[in-house]
mmCIF file of N, CA, C and O in Angstrom:
data_model
loop_
_atom_site.group_PDB
_atom_site.id
_atom_site.type_symbol
_atom_site.label_atom_id
_atom_site.label_comp_id
_atom_site.label_asym_id
_atom_site.label_seq_id
_atom_site.Cartn_x
_atom_site.Cartn_y
_atom_site.Cartn_z
ATOM 1 N N UNK A 40 11.947 8.371 17.669
ATOM 2 C CA UNK A 40 11.937 7.393 16.652
ATOM 3 C C UNK A 40 13.119 7.524 16.094
ATOM 4 O O UNK A 40 13.833 6.772 15.599
ATOM 5 N N UNK A 41 13.713 8.967 16.038
ATOM 6 C CA UNK A 41 15.255 9.177 15.997
ATOM 7 C C UNK A 41 16.284 8.452 16.278
ATOM 8 O O UNK A 41 16.753 7.904 15.482
ATOM 9 N N UNK A 42 16.190 7.780 17.825
ATOM 10 C CA UNK A 42 17.053 7.436 18.251
ATOM 11 C C UNK A 42 16.732 5.472 17.993
ATOM 12 O O UNK A 42 17.910 5.012 18.210
ATOM 13 N N UNK A 43 15.868 5.127 17.738
ATOM 14 C CA UNK A 43 15.194 3.682 16.862
ATOM 15 C C UNK A 43 15.782 3.348 15.820
ATOM 16 O O UNK A 43 15.970 2.487 15.733
ATOM 17 N N UNK A 44 15.196 4.738 14.827
ATOM 18 C CA UNK A 44 15.919 3.747 13.901
ATOM 19 C C UNK A 44 15.752 5.164 12.784
ATOM 20 O O UNK A 44 14.929 6.159 12.474
ATOM 21 N N UNK A 45 17.387 5.986 12.545
ATOM 22 C CA UNK A 45 17.836 7.107 12.001
ATOM 23 C C UNK A 45 16.899 6.963 10.399
ATOM 24 O O UNK A 45 16.903 8.269 10.067
ATOM 25 N N UNK A 46 17.304 5.989 9.607
ATOM 26 C CA UNK A 46 17.025 5.709 8.515
ATOM 27 C C UNK A 46 15.520 5.566 8.476
ATOM 28 O O UNK A 46 14.566 6.292 7.670
ATOM 29 N N UNK A 47 14.885 5.263 9.147
ATOM 30 C CA UNK A 47 12.905 5.789 8.763
ATOM 31 C C UNK A 47 12.820 7.164 9.442
ATOM 32 O O UNK A 47 12.078 7.765 8.576
ATOM 33 N N UNK A 48 13.226 7.720 10.166
ATOM 34 C CA UNK A 48 13.245 9.464 10.056
ATOM 35 C C UNK A 48 13.474 10.422 9.263
ATOM 36 O O UNK A 48 12.903 11.009 8.188
ATOM 37 N N UNK A 49 14.697 9.462 8.657
ATOM 38 C CA UNK A 49 15.378 10.566 7.633
ATOM 39 C C UNK A 49 14.076 9.857 6.217
ATOM 40 O O UNK A 49 14.092 10.625 5.016
ATOM 41 N N UNK A 50 13.378 8.650 5.929
ATOM 42 C CA UNK A 50 12.669 8.538 4.927
ATOM 43 C C UNK A 50 11.215 9.096 4.928
ATOM 44 O O UNK A 50 10.178 8.598 4.363
ATOM 45 N N UNK A 51 11.008 9.963 5.958
ATOM 46 C CA UNK A 51 9.890 10.063 6.687
ATOM 47 C C UNK A 51 8.816 8.758 7.104
ATOM 48 O O UNK A 51 7.091 8.761 6.954
ATOM 49 N N UNK A 52 9.015 7.859 8.088
ATOM 50 C CA UNK A 52 8.546 6.817 8.525
ATOM 51 C C UNK A 52 7.187 6.943 9.807
ATOM 52 O O UNK A 52 7.296 8.375 10.062
ATOM 53 N N UNK A 53 6.412 6.548 9.747
ATOM 54 C CA UNK A 53 4.688 6.955 10.308
ATOM 55 C C UNK A 53 5.123 6.034 11.727
ATOM 56 O O UNK A 53 5.060 5.257 11.301
ATOM 57 N N UNK A 54 5.269 6.552 12.693
ATOM 58 C CA UNK A 54 5.001 5.944 13.931
ATOM 59 C C UNK A 54 3.310 5.747 14.632
ATOM 60 O O UNK A 54 2.925 6.885 14.349
ATOM 61 N N UNK A 55 2.996 4.242 14.217
ATOM 62 C CA UNK A 55 1.612 4.452 15.033
ATOM 63 C C UNK A 55 1.456 3.321 16.551
ATOM 64 O O UNK A 55 2.352 2.772 16.669
ATOM 65 N N UNK A 56 0.936 4.816 17.003
ATOM 66 C CA UNK A 56 0.952 4.360 18.742
ATOM 67 C C UNK A 56 -0.308 4.610 18.863
ATOM 68 O O UNK A 56 -1.156 5.452 18.574
ATOM 69 N N UNK A 57 -0.921 3.485 19.686
ATOM 70 C CA UNK A 57 -2.584 3.149 20.121
ATOM 71 C C UNK A 57 -2.818 2.439 20.938
ATOM 72 O O UNK A 57 -1.903 2.185 21.770
ATOM 73 N N UNK A 58 -4.103 3.209 22.068
ATOM 74 C CA UNK A 58 -4.583 2.284 22.722
ATOM 75 C C UNK A 58 -5.468 1.671 22.518
ATOM 76 O O UNK A 58 -6.648 2.353 21.645
ATOM 77 N N UNK A 59 -6.223 0.312 22.603
ATOM 78 C CA UNK A 59 -7.435 -0.528 22.588
ATOM 79 C C UNK A 59 -8.602 0.674 22.643
ATOM 80 O O UNK A 59 -8.270 0.614 24.070
ATOM 81 N N UNK A 60 -9.462 0.742 22.141
ATOM 82 C CA UNK A 60 -10.609 1.541 22.961
ATOM 83 C C UNK A 60 -11.407 0.944 22.223
ATOM 84 O O UNK A 60 -11.541 0.767 20.812
ATOM 85 N N UNK A 61 -12.447 0.141 22.573
ATOM 86 C CA UNK A 61 -13.687 -0.425 21.605
ATOM 87 C C UNK A 61 -14.776 0.191 20.680
ATOM 88 O O UNK A 61 -14.925 -0.012 19.791
ATOM 89 N N UNK A 62 -14.515 1.712 21.113
ATOM 90 C CA UNK A 62 -15.535 2.770 20.555
ATOM 91 C C UNK A 62 -15.155 2.602 19.001
ATOM 92 O O UNK A 62 -15.038 3.971 18.712
ATOM 93 N N UNK A 63 -13.584 2.620 19.010
ATOM 94 C CA UNK A 63 -12.750 2.711 17.829
ATOM 95 C C UNK A 63 -12.023 1.872 16.621
ATOM 96 O O UNK A 63 -11.993 2.138 15.927
ATOM 97 N N UNK A 64 -12.876 0.757 17.060
ATOM 98 C CA UNK A 64 -12.524 -0.278 16.361
ATOM 99 C C UNK A 64 -12.994 -0.397 14.790
ATOM 100 O O UNK A 64 -14.800 0.246 14.384
ATOM 101 N N UNK A 65 -12.418 -0.341 13.641
ATOM 102 C CA UNK A 65 -13.303 -0.422 12.416
ATOM 103 C C UNK A 65 -13.398 -1.953 12.729
ATOM 104 O O UNK A 65 -12.872 -3.018 12.339
ATOM 105 N N UNK A 66 -14.398 -2.146 11.264
ATOM 106 C CA UNK A 66 -14.924 -3.529 10.576
ATOM 107 C C UNK A 66 -14.042 -3.750 9.423
ATOM 108 O O UNK A 66 -13.390 -2.997 9.036
ATOM 109 N N UNK A 67 -13.665 -5.208 9.646
ATOM 110 C CA UNK A 67 -12.833 -5.545 8.854
ATOM 111 C C UNK A 67 -13.185 -5.784 7.550
ATOM 112 O O UNK A 67 -12.627 -5.559 6.870
ATOM 113 N N UNK A 68 -15.156 -5.112 7.310
ATOM 114 C CA UNK A 68 -15.505 -4.431 6.196
ATOM 115 C C UNK A 68 -14.732 -3.585 5.851
ATOM 116 O O UNK A 68 -14.365 -3.906 4.183
ATOM 117 N N UNK A 69 -14.361 -3.262 6.503
ATOM 118 C CA UNK A 69 -13.914 -1.546 5.869
ATOM 119 C C UNK A 69 -12.587 -0.991 5.737
ATOM 120 O O UNK A 69 -11.627 -0.226 5.520
ATOM 121 N N UNK A 70 -12.084 -2.604 5.890
ATOM 122 C CA UNK A 70 -10.109 -2.818 5.972
ATOM 123 C C UNK A 70 -9.435 -2.809 4.422
ATOM 124 O O UNK A 70 -10.417 -3.408 3.546
ATOM 125 N N UNK A 71 -8.504 -2.011 4.592
ATOM 126 C CA UNK A 71 -7.951 -1.572 2.724
ATOM 127 C C UNK A 71 -7.170 -3.635 2.284
ATOM 128 O O UNK A 71 -6.531 -3.131 1.953
ATOM 129 N N UNK A 72 -8.459 -4.010 2.585
ATOM 130 C CA UNK A 72 -7.604 -5.740 2.156
ATOM 131 C C UNK A 72 -8.904 -6.079 1.124
ATOM 132 O O UNK A 72 -9.968 -5.857 0.898
ATOM 133 N N UNK A 73 -8.152 -7.600 0.587
ATOM 134 C CA UNK A 73 -8.676 -8.014 -0.812
ATOM 135 C C UNK A 73 -10.058 -8.984 0.401
ATOM 136 O O UNK A 73 -9.930 -9.084 1.052
ATOM 137 N N UNK A 74 -11.111 -9.200 -0.783
ATOM 138 C CA UNK A 74 -12.822 -9.415 -0.042
ATOM 139 C C UNK A 74 -12.303 -11.085 0.522
ATOM 140 O O UNK A 74 -12.959 -11.286 1.669
ATOM 141 N N UNK A 75 -11.589 -11.646 -0.351
ATOM 142 C CA UNK A 75 -10.362 -12.827 -0.108
ATOM 143 C C UNK A 75 -9.933 -13.080 1.551
ATOM 144 O O UNK A 75 -10.307 -13.652 2.518
ATOM 145 N N UNK A 76 -9.262 -11.995 2.162
ATOM 146 C CA UNK A 76 -8.882 -11.669 3.029
ATOM 147 C C UNK A 76 -9.932 -11.381 4.234
ATOM 148 O O UNK A 76 -10.077 -11.572 5.370
ATOM 149 N N UNK A 77 -10.438 -10.404 3.924
ATOM 150 C CA UNK A 77 -11.489 -10.115 4.718
ATOM 151 C C UNK A 77 -12.202 -11.440 5.248
ATOM 152 O O UNK A 77 -13.192 -11.957 6.648
ATOM 153 N N UNK A 78 -12.839 -12.154 4.255
ATOM 154 C CA UNK A 78 -13.480 -13.381 4.699
ATOM 155 C C UNK A 78 -12.577 -14.249 5.065
ATOM 156 O O UNK A 78 -13.883 -15.088 6.335
ATOM 157 N N UNK A 79 -11.423 -15.012 4.982
ATOM 158 C CA UNK A 79 -10.412 -15.747 6.068
ATOM 159 C C UNK A 79 -10.574 -15.111 7.634
ATOM 160 O O UNK A 79 -11.084 -15.800 8.859
ATOM 161 N N UNK A 80 -10.426 -13.526 7.656
ATOM 162 C CA UNK A 80 -10.367 -13.037 9.186
ATOM 163 C C UNK A 80 -11.655 -13.903 9.391
ATOM 164 O O UNK A 80 -11.824 -13.775 10.310
ATOM 165 N N UNK A 81 -12.739 -12.609 8.709
ATOM 166 C CA UNK A 81 -14.283 -13.290 9.557
ATOM 167 C C UNK A 81 -14.590 -14.592 9.632
ATOM 168 O O UNK A 81 -15.185 -15.163 10.908
ATOM 169 N N UNK A 82 -13.610 -15.714 9.295
ATOM 170 C CA UNK A 82 -13.667 -16.995 9.453
ATOM 171 C C UNK A 82 -13.183 -17.363 10.407
ATOM 172 O O UNK A 82 -13.639 -18.573 11.296
ATOM 173 N N UNK A 83 -12.024 -16.729 10.946
ATOM 174 C CA UNK A 83 -11.896 -17.268 12.021
ATOM 175 C C UNK A 83 -11.959 -16.485 13.126
ATOM 176 O O UNK A 83 -11.388 -16.155 14.361
ATOM 177 N N UNK A 84 -13.089 -15.698 13.109
ATOM 178 C CA UNK A 84 -13.732 -14.706 14.445
ATOM 179 C C UNK A 84 -13.034 -13.844 14.787
ATOM 180 O O UNK A 84 -13.833 -12.701 15.375
ATOM 181 N N UNK A 85 -12.284 -12.825 13.569
ATOM 182 C CA UNK A 85 -11.906 -11.791 13.480
ATOM 183 C C UNK A 85 -13.018 -10.495 12.948
ATOM 184 O O UNK A 85 -13.332 -10.850 11.406
ATOM 185 N N UNK A 86 -13.458 -9.731 13.308
ATOM 186 C CA UNK A 86 -15.063 -9.086 13.197
ATOM 187 C C UNK A 86 -14.670 -7.842 12.799
ATOM 188 O O UNK A 86 -15.077 -6.869 11.853
ATOM 189 N N UNK A 87 -13.562 -7.378 13.633
ATOM 190 C CA UNK A 87 -13.101 -5.755 14.228
ATOM 191 C C UNK A 87 -11.720 -5.415 13.831
ATOM 192 O O UNK A 87 -11.137 -6.643 14.466
ATOM 193 N N UNK A 88 -11.045 -4.674 13.090
ATOM 194 C CA UNK A 88 -9.858 -4.467 13.848
ATOM 195 C C UNK A 88 -9.134 -3.636 14.793
ATOM 196 O O UNK A 88 -9.993 -2.696 15.377
ATOM 197 N N UNK A 89 -8.402 -3.448 15.831
ATOM 198 C CA UNK A 89 -7.824 -2.686 16.718
ATOM 199 C C UNK A 89 -7.326 -1.820 16.306
ATOM 200 O O UNK A 89 -7.149 -1.480 15.342
ATOM 201 N N UNK A 90 -7.203 -0.539 16.921
ATOM 202 C CA UNK A 90 -6.587 0.973 16.506
ATOM 203 C C UNK A 90 -5.577 0.644 15.295
ATOM 204 O O UNK A 90 -5.190 1.002 14.591
ATOM 205 N N UNK A 91 -4.693 0.045 16.188
ATOM 206 C CA UNK A 91 -3.112 -0.122 15.738
ATOM 207 C C UNK A 91 -2.985 -1.216 14.425
ATOM 208 O O UNK A 91 -2.645 -0.893 13.460
ATOM 209 N N UNK A 92 -4.185 -1.559 14.532
ATOM 210 C CA UNK A 92 -4.595 -2.501 12.885
ATOM 211 C C UNK A 92 -4.669 -1.702 12.038
ATOM 212 O O UNK A 92 -4.089 -1.723 10.877
ATOM 213 N N UNK A 93 -5.279 -1.195 12.521
ATOM 214 C CA UNK A 93 -6.194 -0.045 11.360
ATOM 215 C C UNK A 93 -5.175 1.056 10.981
ATOM 216 O O UNK A 93 -5.201 1.619 9.868
ATOM 217 N N UNK A 94 -4.808 2.032 11.824
ATOM 218 C CA UNK A 94 -4.261 2.453 11.668
ATOM 219 C C UNK A 94 -2.590 2.192 10.896
ATOM 220 O O UNK A 94 -2.198 2.643 9.940
ATOM 221 N N UNK A 95 -1.967 0.824 10.599
ATOM 222 C CA UNK A 95 -1.061 0.374 10.067
ATOM 223 C C UNK A 95 -1.589 -0.278 9.120
ATOM 224 O O UNK A 95 -0.160 0.236 7.988
ATOM 225 N N UNK A 96 -2.628 -0.818 8.947
ATOM 226 C CA UNK A 96 -3.216 -0.495 7.426
ATOM 227 C C UNK A 96 -2.866 -0.280 6.659
ATOM 228 O O UNK A 96 -2.662 0.520 5.247
ATOM 229 N N UNK A 97 -3.691 1.338 7.198
ATOM 230 C CA UNK A 97 -3.450 2.155 6.014
ATOM 231 C C UNK A 97 -2.266 3.376 6.212
ATOM 232 O O UNK A 97 -2.165 3.054 4.705
ATOM 233 N N UNK A 98 -1.463 2.904 6.723
ATOM 234 C CA UNK A 98 -0.331 4.025 6.313
ATOM 235 C C UNK A 98 0.453 2.688 5.600
ATOM 236 O O UNK A 98 0.826 3.142 4.593
ATOM 237 N N UNK A 99 0.265 1.403 5.605
ATOM 238 C CA UNK A 99 1.559 0.537 5.036
ATOM 239 C C UNK A 99 0.983 0.187 3.538
ATOM 240 O O UNK A 99 1.221 0.598 2.722
ATOM 241 N N UNK A 100 -0.545 -0.123 3.552
ATOM 242 C CA UNK A 100 -1.253 -0.143 2.203
ATOM 243 C C UNK A 100 -1.672 1.094 1.010
ATOM 244 O O UNK A 100 -1.379 1.228 0.100
ATOM 245 N N UNK A 101 -2.528 1.762 2.149
ATOM 246 C CA UNK A 101 -2.955 2.579 1.610
ATOM 247 C C UNK A 101 -2.150 3.983 1.091
ATOM 248 O O UNK A 101 -1.924 4.197 -0.042
ATOM 249 N N UNK A 102 -1.400 4.567 1.915
ATOM 250 C CA UNK A 102 -0.144 5.313 2.181
ATOM 251 C C UNK A 102 1.165 4.801 1.498
ATOM 252 O O UNK A 102 1.617 5.753 1.214
ATOM 253 N N UNK A 103 1.784 3.195 1.744
ATOM 254 C CA UNK A 103 2.458 3.263 1.093
ATOM 255 C C UNK A 103 3.942 3.618 1.698
ATOM 256 O O UNK A 103 4.889 3.673 1.545
ATOM 257 N N UNK A 104 3.434 4.094 3.268
ATOM 258 C CA UNK A 104 4.820 4.295 4.255
ATOM 259 C C UNK A 104 5.120 3.240 4.429
ATOM 260 O O UNK A 104 4.421 2.078 5.316
ATOM 261 N N UNK A 105 6.540 3.011 5.490
ATOM 262 C CA UNK A 105 7.202 2.403 6.676
ATOM 263 C C UNK A 105 6.382 2.955 7.924
ATOM 264 O O UNK A 105 6.309 4.026 7.942
ATOM 265 N N UNK A 106 6.934 1.816 8.431
ATOM 266 C CA UNK A 106 5.477 2.399 10.018
ATOM 267 C C UNK A 106 6.397 1.359 10.783
ATOM 268 O O UNK A 106 7.366 0.477 10.814
ATOM 269 N N UNK A 107 7.038 1.945 12.147
ATOM 270 C CA UNK A 107 7.439 1.898 13.415
ATOM 271 C C UNK A 107 6.164 1.817 14.348
ATOM 272 O O UNK A 107 5.822 3.035 14.276
ATOM 273 N N UNK A 108 5.724 0.570 15.089
ATOM 274 C CA UNK A 108 4.652 0.678 15.545
ATOM 275 C C UNK A 108 5.134 0.190 17.230
ATOM 276 O O UNK A 108 5.737 -0.425 17.317
ATOM 277 N N UNK A 109 4.638 1.073 17.790
ATOM 278 C CA UNK A 109 4.635 0.801 19.546
ATOM 279 C C UNK A 109 3.338 0.753 19.973
ATOM 280 O O UNK A 109 2.548 1.475 20.151
ATOM 281 N N UNK A 110 2.692 -0.284 20.852
ATOM 282 C CA UNK A 110 1.572 -0.613 21.337
ATOM 283 C C UNK A 110 1.625 -1.027 22.143
ATOM 284 O O UNK A 110 2.760 -2.223 21.992
ATOM 285 N N UNK A 111 1.140 -1.297 23.458
ATOM 286 C CA UNK A 111 0.840 -2.371 24.667
ATOM 287 C C UNK A 111 0.855 -3.488 24.214
ATOM 288 O O UNK A 111 0.290 -3.936 23.077
ATOM 289 N N UNK A 112 1.205 -4.522 24.742
ATOM 290 C CA UNK A 112 0.908 -6.010 24.995
ATOM 291 C C UNK A 112 -0.439 -5.958 24.355
ATOM 292 O O UNK A 112 -1.780 -5.833 25.518
ATOM 293 N N UNK A 113 -0.801 -7.426 23.966
ATOM 294 C CA UNK A 113 -2.672 -7.568 23.632
ATOM 295 C C UNK A 113 -3.276 -6.293 23.068
ATOM 296 O O UNK A 113 -4.631 -6.204 22.302
ATOM 297 N N UNK A 114 -2.546 -5.314 21.826
ATOM 298 C CA UNK A 114 -3.367 -4.853 20.799
ATOM 299 C C UNK A 114 -3.258 -5.494 19.904
ATOM 300 O O UNK A 114 -3.573 -4.825 18.623
ATOM 301 N N UNK A 115 -2.832 -6.354 19.092
ATOM 302 C CA UNK A 115 -2.883 -7.048 17.544
ATOM 303 C C UNK A 115 -1.682 -6.304 16.939
ATOM 304 O O UNK A 115 -1.674 -6.374 15.713
ATOM 305 N N UNK A 116 -0.472 -6.268 17.736
ATOM 306 C CA UNK A 116 0.724 -6.085 16.492
ATOM 307 C C UNK A 116 0.980 -6.980 15.836
ATOM 308 O O UNK A 116 1.400 -6.594 14.289
ATOM 309 N N UNK A 117 0.960 -7.941 16.386
ATOM 310 C CA UNK A 117 1.435 -9.284 15.159
ATOM 311 C C UNK A 117 0.789 -9.096 14.432
ATOM 312 O O UNK A 117 1.003 -9.418 13.397
ATOM 313 N N UNK A 118 -1.016 -9.221 14.238
ATOM 314 C CA UNK A 118 -1.654 -9.237 13.361
ATOM 315 C C UNK A 118 -1.480 -7.936 12.328
ATOM 316 O O UNK A 118 -1.313 -7.937 10.477
ATOM 317 N N UNK A 119 -1.183 -6.650 12.605
ATOM 318 C CA UNK A 119 -0.515 -5.238 12.144
ATOM 319 C C UNK A 119 0.341 -5.819 11.285
ATOM 320 O O UNK A 119 0.749 -5.120 10.141
ATOM 321 N N UNK A 120 1.887 -6.395 11.416
ATOM 322 C CA UNK A 120 2.752 -6.795 10.447
ATOM 323 C C UNK A 120 2.143 -7.639 9.713
ATOM 324 O O UNK A 120 3.262 -7.369 8.816
ATOM 325 N N UNK A 121 1.341 -9.168 9.692
ATOM 326 C CA UNK A 121 1.803 -9.802 9.593
ATOM 327 C C UNK A 121 0.038 -9.385 8.314
ATOM 328 O O UNK A 121 0.586 -10.109 6.809
ATOM 329 N N UNK A 122 -0.802 -8.876 8.417
ATOM 330 C CA UNK A 122 -1.843 -8.548 7.178
ATOM 331 C C UNK A 122 -1.198 -7.886 5.708
ATOM 332 O O UNK A 122 -0.963 -7.971 4.955
ATOM 333 N N UNK A 123 -0.611 -6.313 6.059
ATOM 334 C CA UNK A 123 0.367 -5.725 5.065
ATOM 335 C C UNK A 123 1.236 -6.581 4.425
ATOM 336 O O UNK A 123 1.751 -6.818 2.532
ATOM 337 N N UNK A 124 2.073 -7.818 5.005
ATOM 338 C CA UNK A 124 2.620 -8.847 4.115
ATOM 339 C C UNK A 124 2.052 -9.634 3.523
ATOM 340 O O UNK A 124 2.321 -9.527 2.090
ATOM 341 N N UNK A 125 1.076 -10.156 4.075
ATOM 342 C CA UNK A 125 0.290 -10.738 3.128
ATOM 343 C C UNK A 125 -0.729 -10.436 2.539
ATOM 344 O O UNK A 125 -0.440 -10.713 0.807
ATOM 345 N N UNK A 126 -0.747 -9.177 2.049
ATOM 346 C CA UNK A 126 -1.389 -8.074 0.668
ATOM 347 C C UNK A 126 -0.779 -7.979 0.331
ATOM 348 O O UNK A 126 -0.870 -8.637 -1.197
ATOM 349 N N UNK A 127 0.366 -7.745 0.306
ATOM 350 C CA UNK A 127 1.476 -7.704 -0.567
ATOM 351 C C UNK A 127 2.070 -8.960 -0.913
ATOM 352 O O UNK A 127 2.066 -9.231 -2.848
ATOM 353 N N UNK A 128 2.002 -10.001 -0.729
ATOM 354 C CA UNK A 128 1.983 -11.105 -1.349
ATOM 355 C C UNK A 128 0.917 -11.827 -2.476
ATOM 356 O O UNK A 128 1.212 -11.626 -3.094
ATOM 357 N N UNK A 129 -0.436 -11.694 -1.827
ATOM 358 C CA UNK A 129 -1.161 -11.910 -2.686
ATOM 359 C C UNK A 129 -1.399 -10.738 -3.941
ATOM 360 O O UNK A 129 -1.909 -11.379 -5.073
ATOM 361 N N UNK A 130 -1.196 -9.533 -3.394
ATOM 362 C CA UNK A 130 -1.242 -8.515 -5.256
ATOM 363 C C UNK A 130 0.182 -9.013 -6.226
ATOM 364 O O UNK A 130 -0.052 -8.935 -7.049
ATOM 365 N N UNK A 131 0.923 -9.837 -5.472
ATOM 366 C CA UNK A 131 1.663 -9.977 -6.261
ATOM 367 C C UNK A 131 1.597 -11.097 -6.945
ATOM 368 O O UNK A 131 2.150 -11.194 -8.386
ATOM 369 N N UNK A 132 1.133 -12.222 -6.319
ATOM 370 C CA UNK A 132 0.345 -12.984 -6.739
ATOM 371 C C UNK A 132 -0.081 -12.895 -8.276
ATOM 372 O O UNK A 132 -0.506 -13.476 -9.310
ATOM 373 N N UNK A 133 -1.516 -11.988 -7.556
ATOM 374 C CA UNK A 133 -2.082 -11.504 -8.778
ATOM 375 C C UNK A 133 -1.528 -11.233 -10.463
ATOM 376 O O UNK A 133 -2.383 -11.242 -11.210
ATOM 377 N N UNK A 134 -0.893 -10.292 -9.810
ATOM 378 C CA UNK A 134 -0.273 -9.303 -11.027
ATOM 379 C C UNK A 134 0.585 -10.589 -11.543
ATOM 380 O O UNK A 134 0.828 -10.064 -12.785
ATOM 381 N N UNK A 135 1.306 -11.413 -10.957
ATOM 382 C CA UNK A 135 2.092 -12.379 -12.046
ATOM 383 C C UNK A 135 1.045 -13.000 -12.730
ATOM 384 O O UNK A 135 1.334 -13.374 -13.937
ATOM 385 N N UNK A 136 0.369 -13.492 -11.949
ATOM 386 C CA UNK A 136 -0.967 -14.520 -12.967
ATOM 387 C C UNK A 136 -1.731 -14.056 -13.969
ATOM 388 O O UNK A 136 -1.726 -14.081 -14.999
ATOM 389 N N UNK A 137 -2.088 -12.312 -13.890
ATOM 390 C CA UNK A 137 -2.460 -11.739 -14.896
ATOM 391 C C UNK A 137 -1.182 -11.601 -15.978
ATOM 392 O O UNK A 137 -1.600 -11.079 -17.391
ATOM 393 N N UNK A 138 0.135 -10.724 -15.782
ATOM 394 C CA UNK A 138 0.888 -11.196 -16.673
ATOM 395 C C UNK A 138 1.068 -12.049 -17.916
ATOM 396 O O UNK A 138 1.064 -12.250 -18.621
ATOM 397 N N UNK A 139 1.203 -13.164 -16.313
ATOM 398 C CA UNK A 139 1.218 -14.824 -17.431
ATOM 399 C C UNK A 139 -0.106 -15.047 -18.211
ATOM 400 O O UNK A 139 0.206 -15.710 -19.236
ATOM 401 N N UNK A 140 -1.203 -14.470 -18.058
ATOM 402 C CA UNK A 140 -2.228 -14.955 -19.110
ATOM 403 C C UNK A 140 -2.088 -13.480 -19.792
ATOM 404 O O UNK A 140 -2.513 -14.494 -20.893
ATOM 405 N N UNK A 141 -1.792 -12.884 -20.313
ATOM 406 C CA UNK A 141 -1.323 -12.034 -20.991
ATOM 407 C C UNK A 141 -0.408 -12.327 -21.855
ATOM 408 O O UNK A 141 -0.329 -12.192 -23.309
ATOM 409 N N UNK A 142 0.562 -12.536 -21.474
ATOM 410 C CA UNK A 142 1.615 -13.563 -22.139
ATOM 411 C C UNK A 142 1.378 -14.143 -23.140
ATOM 412 O O UNK A 142 1.689 -14.964 -23.945
ATOM 413 N N UNK A 143 0.335 -15.311 -22.398
ATOM 414 C CA UNK A 143 -0.040 -16.972 -23.293
ATOM 415 C C UNK A 143 -0.964 -16.494 -24.105
ATOM 416 O O UNK A 143 -1.049 -16.703 -24.713
ATOM 417 N N UNK A 144 -1.923 -15.055 -23.549
ATOM 418 C CA UNK A 144 -2.454 -14.610 -24.789
ATOM 419 C C UNK A 144 -2.277 -13.964 -26.015
ATOM 420 O O UNK A 144 -2.428 -14.181 -27.371
ATOM 421 N N UNK A 145 -0.944 -13.499 -26.178
ATOM 422 C CA UNK A 145 -0.099 -12.900 -27.023
ATOM 423 C C UNK A 145 0.110 -13.813 -27.446
ATOM 424 O O UNK A 145 0.300 -14.061 -29.061
ATOM 425 N N UNK A 146 1.003 -14.378 -27.223
ATOM 426 C CA UNK A 146 1.592 -15.920 -27.264
ATOM 427 C C UNK A 146 0.184 -16.761 -28.849
ATOM 428 O O UNK A 146 1.017 -17.356 -29.962
ATOM 429 N N UNK A 147 -0.319 -16.865 -28.286
ATOM 430 C CA UNK A 147 -1.607 -18.067 -28.335
ATOM 431 C C UNK A 147 -1.762 -16.912 -29.654
ATOM 432 O O UNK A 147 -2.366 -17.386 -31.071
ATOM 433 N N UNK A 148 -2.190 -15.192 -29.906
ATOM 434 C CA UNK A 148 -2.347 -14.551 -30.928
ATOM 435 C C UNK A 148 -1.520 -14.564 -32.159
ATOM 436 O O UNK A 148 -2.105 -14.116 -33.482
ATOM 437 N N UNK A 149 -0.237 -14.906 -31.874
ATOM 438 C CA UNK A 149 0.746 -14.611 -32.826
ATOM 439 C C UNK A 149 1.018 -15.831 -33.493
ATOM 440 O O UNK A 149 0.402 -16.720 -33.663
#
């Protein structure tokens, strides 16, 4: 890991390495994602996360860690990379909407 990214090692990044095993898959309903994201995943047929997806989501979303993921082809790395990004964007939109509503309410009250 240090050879690949000295900065990540200095900052204490998590390296998630996983091998797909059917018995360790986590249900999408148990993922640390919004209900809307879970519903969209299930609508396209994704009902379980692979181990690499579950470990990456927990590290990035729950623990706010940087990660460097190494896993075999076909284990779900692309979704593991994209889900935290879309989660962050959704949370930013929700925060911005709430802030705008609060500002509008304060302006109306003034």
